[in-house]
mmCIF file of N, CA and C in Angstrom:
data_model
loop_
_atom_site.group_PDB
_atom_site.id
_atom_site.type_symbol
_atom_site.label_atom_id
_atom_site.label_comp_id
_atom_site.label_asym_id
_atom_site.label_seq_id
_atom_site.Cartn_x
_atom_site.Cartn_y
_atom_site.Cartn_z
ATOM 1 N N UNK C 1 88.851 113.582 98.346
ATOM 2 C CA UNK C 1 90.198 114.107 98.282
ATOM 3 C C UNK C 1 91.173 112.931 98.270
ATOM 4 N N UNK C 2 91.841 112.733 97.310
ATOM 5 C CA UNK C 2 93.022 111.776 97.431
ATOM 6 C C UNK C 2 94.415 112.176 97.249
ATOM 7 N N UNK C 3 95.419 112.081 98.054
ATOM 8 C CA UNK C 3 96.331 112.855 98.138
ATOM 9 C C UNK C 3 97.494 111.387 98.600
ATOM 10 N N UNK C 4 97.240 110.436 98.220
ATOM 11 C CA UNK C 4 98.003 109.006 98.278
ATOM 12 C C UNK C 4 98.466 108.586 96.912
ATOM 13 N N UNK C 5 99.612 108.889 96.321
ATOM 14 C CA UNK C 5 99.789 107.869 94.729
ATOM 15 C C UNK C 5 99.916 106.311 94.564
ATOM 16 N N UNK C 6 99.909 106.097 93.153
ATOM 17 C CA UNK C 6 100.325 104.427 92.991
ATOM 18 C C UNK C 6 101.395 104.065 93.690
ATOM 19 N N UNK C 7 102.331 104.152 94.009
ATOM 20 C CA UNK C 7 103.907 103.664 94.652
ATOM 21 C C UNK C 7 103.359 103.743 96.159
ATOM 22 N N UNK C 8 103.470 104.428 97.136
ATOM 23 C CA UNK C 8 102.739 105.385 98.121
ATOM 24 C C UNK C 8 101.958 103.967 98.430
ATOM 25 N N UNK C 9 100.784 103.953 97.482
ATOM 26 C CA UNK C 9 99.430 102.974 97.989
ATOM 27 C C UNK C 9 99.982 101.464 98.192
ATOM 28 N N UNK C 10 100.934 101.423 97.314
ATOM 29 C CA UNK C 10 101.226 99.494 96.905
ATOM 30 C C UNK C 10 102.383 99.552 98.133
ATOM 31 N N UNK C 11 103.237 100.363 98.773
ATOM 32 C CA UNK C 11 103.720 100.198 99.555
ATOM 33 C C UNK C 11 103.018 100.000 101.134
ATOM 34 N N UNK C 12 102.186 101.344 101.299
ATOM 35 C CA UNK C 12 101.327 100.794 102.367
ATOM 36 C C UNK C 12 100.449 99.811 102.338
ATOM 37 N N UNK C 13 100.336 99.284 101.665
ATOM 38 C CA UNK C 13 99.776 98.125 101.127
ATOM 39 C C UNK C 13 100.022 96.895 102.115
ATOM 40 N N UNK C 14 101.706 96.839 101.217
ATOM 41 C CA UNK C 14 102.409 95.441 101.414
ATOM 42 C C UNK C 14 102.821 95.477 103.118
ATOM 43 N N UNK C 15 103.342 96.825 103.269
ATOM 44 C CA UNK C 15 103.809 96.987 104.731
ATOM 45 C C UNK C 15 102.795 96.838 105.797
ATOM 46 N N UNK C 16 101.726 97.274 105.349
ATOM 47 C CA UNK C 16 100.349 96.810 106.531
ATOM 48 C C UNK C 16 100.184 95.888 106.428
ATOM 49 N N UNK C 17 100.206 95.002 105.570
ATOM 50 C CA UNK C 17 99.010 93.347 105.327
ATOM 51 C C UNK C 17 100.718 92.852 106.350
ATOM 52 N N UNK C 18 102.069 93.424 106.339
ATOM 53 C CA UNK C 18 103.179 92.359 106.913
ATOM 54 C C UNK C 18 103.071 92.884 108.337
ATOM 55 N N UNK C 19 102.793 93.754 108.936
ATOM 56 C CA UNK C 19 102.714 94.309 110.057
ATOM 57 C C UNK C 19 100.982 93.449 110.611
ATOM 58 N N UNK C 20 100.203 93.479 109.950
ATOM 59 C CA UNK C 20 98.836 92.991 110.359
ATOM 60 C C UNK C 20 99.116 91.482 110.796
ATOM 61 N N UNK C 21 99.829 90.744 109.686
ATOM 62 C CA UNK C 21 99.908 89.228 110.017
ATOM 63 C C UNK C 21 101.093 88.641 110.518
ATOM 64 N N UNK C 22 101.522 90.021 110.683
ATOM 65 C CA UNK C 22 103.168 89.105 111.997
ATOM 66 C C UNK C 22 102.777 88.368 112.937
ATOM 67 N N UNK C 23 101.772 88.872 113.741
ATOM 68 C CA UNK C 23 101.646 88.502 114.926
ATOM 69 C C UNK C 23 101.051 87.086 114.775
ATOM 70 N N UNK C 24 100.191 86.464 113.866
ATOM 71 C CA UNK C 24 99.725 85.259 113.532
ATOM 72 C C UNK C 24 100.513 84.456 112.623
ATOM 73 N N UNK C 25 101.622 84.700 112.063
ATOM 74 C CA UNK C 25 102.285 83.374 111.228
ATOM 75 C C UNK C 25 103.607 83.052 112.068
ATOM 76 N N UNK C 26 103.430 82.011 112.098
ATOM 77 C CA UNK C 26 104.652 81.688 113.044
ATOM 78 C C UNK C 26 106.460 82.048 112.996
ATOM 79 N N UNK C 27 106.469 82.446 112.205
ATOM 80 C CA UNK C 27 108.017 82.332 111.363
ATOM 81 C C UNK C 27 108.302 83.687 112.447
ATOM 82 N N UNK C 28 107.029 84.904 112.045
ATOM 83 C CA UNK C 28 107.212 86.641 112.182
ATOM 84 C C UNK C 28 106.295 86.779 113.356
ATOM 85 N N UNK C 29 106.540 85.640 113.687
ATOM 86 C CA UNK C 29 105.170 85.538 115.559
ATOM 87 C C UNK C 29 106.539 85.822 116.351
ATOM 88 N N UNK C 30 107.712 84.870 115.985
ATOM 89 C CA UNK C 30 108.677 84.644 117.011
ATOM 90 C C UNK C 30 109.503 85.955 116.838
ATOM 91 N N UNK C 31 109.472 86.621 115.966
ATOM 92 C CA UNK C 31 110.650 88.158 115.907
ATOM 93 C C UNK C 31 109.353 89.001 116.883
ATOM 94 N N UNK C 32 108.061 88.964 116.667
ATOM 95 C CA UNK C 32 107.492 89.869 117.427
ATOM 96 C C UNK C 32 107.236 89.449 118.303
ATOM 97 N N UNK C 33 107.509 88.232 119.141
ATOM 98 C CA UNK C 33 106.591 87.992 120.528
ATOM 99 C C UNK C 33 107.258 88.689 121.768
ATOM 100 N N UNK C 34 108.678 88.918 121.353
ATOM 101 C CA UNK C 34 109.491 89.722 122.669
ATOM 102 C C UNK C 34 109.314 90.786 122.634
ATOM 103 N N UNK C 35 108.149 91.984 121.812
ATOM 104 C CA UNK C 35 108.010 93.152 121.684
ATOM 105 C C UNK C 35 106.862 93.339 122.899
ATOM 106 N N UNK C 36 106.258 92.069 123.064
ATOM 107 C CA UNK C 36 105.142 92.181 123.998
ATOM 108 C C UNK C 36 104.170 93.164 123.732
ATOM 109 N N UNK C 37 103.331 94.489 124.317
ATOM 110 C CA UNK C 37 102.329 95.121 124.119
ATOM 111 C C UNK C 37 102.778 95.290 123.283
ATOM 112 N N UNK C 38 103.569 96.089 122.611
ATOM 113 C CA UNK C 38 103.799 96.838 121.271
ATOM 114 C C UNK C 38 103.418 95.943 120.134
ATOM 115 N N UNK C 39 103.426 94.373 120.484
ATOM 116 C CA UNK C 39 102.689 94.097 118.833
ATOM 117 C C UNK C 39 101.637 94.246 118.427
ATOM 118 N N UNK C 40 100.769 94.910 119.585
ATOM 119 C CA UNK C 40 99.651 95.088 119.110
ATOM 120 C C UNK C 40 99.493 96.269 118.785
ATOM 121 N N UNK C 41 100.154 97.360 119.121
ATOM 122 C CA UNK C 41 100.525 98.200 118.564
ATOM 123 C C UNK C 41 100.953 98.694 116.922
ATOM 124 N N UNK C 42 101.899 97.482 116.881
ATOM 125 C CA UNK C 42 102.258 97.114 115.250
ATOM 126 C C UNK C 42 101.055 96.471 114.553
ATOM 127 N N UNK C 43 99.867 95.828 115.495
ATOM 128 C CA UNK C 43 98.914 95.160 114.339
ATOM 129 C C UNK C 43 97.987 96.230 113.608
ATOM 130 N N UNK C 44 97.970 97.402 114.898
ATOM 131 C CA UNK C 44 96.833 98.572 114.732
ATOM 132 C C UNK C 44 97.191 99.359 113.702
ATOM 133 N N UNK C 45 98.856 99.434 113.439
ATOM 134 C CA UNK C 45 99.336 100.196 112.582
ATOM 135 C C UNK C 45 99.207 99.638 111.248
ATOM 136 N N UNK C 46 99.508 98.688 111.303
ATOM 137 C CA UNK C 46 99.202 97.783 109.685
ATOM 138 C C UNK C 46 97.845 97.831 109.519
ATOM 139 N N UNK C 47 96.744 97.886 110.360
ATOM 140 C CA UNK C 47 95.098 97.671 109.912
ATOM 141 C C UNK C 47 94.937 99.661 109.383
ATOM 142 N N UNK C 48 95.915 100.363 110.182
ATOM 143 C CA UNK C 48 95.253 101.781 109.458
ATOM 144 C C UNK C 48 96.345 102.261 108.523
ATOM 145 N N UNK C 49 97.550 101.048 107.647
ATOM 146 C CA UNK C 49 97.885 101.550 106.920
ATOM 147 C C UNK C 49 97.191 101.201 105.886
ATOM 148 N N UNK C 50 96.950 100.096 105.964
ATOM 149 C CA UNK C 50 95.987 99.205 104.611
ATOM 150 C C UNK C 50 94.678 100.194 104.373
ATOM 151 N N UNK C 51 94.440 100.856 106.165
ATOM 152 C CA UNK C 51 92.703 101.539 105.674
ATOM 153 C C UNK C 51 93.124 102.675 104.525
ATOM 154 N N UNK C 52 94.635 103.379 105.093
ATOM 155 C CA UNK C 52 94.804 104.541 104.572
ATOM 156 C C UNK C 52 94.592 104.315 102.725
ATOM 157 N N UNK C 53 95.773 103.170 102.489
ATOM 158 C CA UNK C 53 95.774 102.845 100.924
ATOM 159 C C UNK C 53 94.366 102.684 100.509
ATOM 160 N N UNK C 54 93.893 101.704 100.920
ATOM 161 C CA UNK C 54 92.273 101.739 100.325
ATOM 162 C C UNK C 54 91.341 102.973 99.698
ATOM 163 N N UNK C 55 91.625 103.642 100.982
ATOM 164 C CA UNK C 55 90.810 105.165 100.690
ATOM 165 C C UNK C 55 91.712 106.246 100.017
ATOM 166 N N UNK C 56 92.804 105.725 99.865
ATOM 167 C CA UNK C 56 93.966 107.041 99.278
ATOM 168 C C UNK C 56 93.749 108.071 99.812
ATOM 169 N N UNK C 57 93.745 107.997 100.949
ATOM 170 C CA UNK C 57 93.746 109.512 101.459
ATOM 171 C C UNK C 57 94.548 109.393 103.225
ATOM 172 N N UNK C 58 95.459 110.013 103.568
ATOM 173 C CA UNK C 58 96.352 110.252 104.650
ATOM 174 C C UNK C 58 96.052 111.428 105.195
ATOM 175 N N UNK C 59 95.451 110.929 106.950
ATOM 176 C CA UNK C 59 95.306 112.782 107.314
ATOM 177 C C UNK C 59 96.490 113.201 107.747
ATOM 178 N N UNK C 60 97.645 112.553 108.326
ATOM 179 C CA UNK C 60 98.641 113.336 108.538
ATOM 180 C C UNK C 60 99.663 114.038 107.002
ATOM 181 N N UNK C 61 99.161 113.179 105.851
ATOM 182 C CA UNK C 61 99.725 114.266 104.833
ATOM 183 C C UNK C 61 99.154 115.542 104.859
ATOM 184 N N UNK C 62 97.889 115.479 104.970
ATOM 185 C CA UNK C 62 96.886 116.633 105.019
ATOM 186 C C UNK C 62 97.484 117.817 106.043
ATOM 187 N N UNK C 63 97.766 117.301 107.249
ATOM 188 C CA UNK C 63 98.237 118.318 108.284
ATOM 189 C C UNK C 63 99.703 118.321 107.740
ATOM 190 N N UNK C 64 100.522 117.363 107.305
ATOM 191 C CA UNK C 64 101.976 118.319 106.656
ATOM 192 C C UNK C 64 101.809 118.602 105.478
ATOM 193 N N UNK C 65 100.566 119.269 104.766
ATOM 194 C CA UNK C 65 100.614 119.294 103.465
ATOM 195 C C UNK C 65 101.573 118.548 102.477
ATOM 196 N N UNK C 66 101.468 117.396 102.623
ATOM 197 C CA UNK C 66 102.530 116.214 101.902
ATOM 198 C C UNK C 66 101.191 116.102 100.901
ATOM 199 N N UNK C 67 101.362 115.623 99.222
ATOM 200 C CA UNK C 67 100.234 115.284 98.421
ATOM 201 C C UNK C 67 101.818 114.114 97.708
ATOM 202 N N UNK C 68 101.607 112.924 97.111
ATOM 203 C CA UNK C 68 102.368 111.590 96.683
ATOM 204 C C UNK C 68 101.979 111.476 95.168
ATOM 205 N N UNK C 69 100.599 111.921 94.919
ATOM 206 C CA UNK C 69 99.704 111.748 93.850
ATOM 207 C C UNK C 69 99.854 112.580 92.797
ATOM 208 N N UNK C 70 99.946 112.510 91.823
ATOM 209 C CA UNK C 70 100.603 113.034 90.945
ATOM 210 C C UNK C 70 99.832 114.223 90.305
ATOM 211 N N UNK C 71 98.406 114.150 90.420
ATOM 212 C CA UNK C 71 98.116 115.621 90.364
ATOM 213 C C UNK C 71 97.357 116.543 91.524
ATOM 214 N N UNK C 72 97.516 117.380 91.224
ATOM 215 C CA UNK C 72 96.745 118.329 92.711
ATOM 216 C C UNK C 72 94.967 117.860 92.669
ATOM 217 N N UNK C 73 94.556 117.800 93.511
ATOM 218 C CA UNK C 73 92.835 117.904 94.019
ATOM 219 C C UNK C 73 92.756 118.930 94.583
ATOM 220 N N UNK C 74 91.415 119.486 93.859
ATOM 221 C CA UNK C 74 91.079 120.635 94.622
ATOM 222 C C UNK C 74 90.552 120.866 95.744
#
């Protein structure tokens, strides 16, 4: 079932891989280091947005019946 489109995927994409490697490049270490626990919070979120794009498939679209993809799956 894929219910993720092209735009959709390349965005969670870019936004996970920047959320995943804040916490390790120094520039986007120092905007997140005063968030304390929560950046790891933000790293977990970037590792299951990237999983989501990969697999094109979102279970919370599934539970709001949201579909991005341009045609229906049955």
């Amino acid at each position: 079932m894929v219910n993720i489109g092209s735009l959709d995927r390349t965005l969670r994409f870019v936004v996970g891989a920047v959320l995943l490697v804040a916490v390790f490049v120094p520039p986007l270490a120092g905007w997140v280091a005063p968030l304390g626990a929560w950046k790891y919070a933000l790293t977990a979120w970037g590792a299951v947005m990237i999983g989501t794009a990969a697999m094109r498939f979102c279970p919370a679209y599934t539970l709001l019946g949201l579909n991005t993809c341009g045609t229906r799956q049955p």
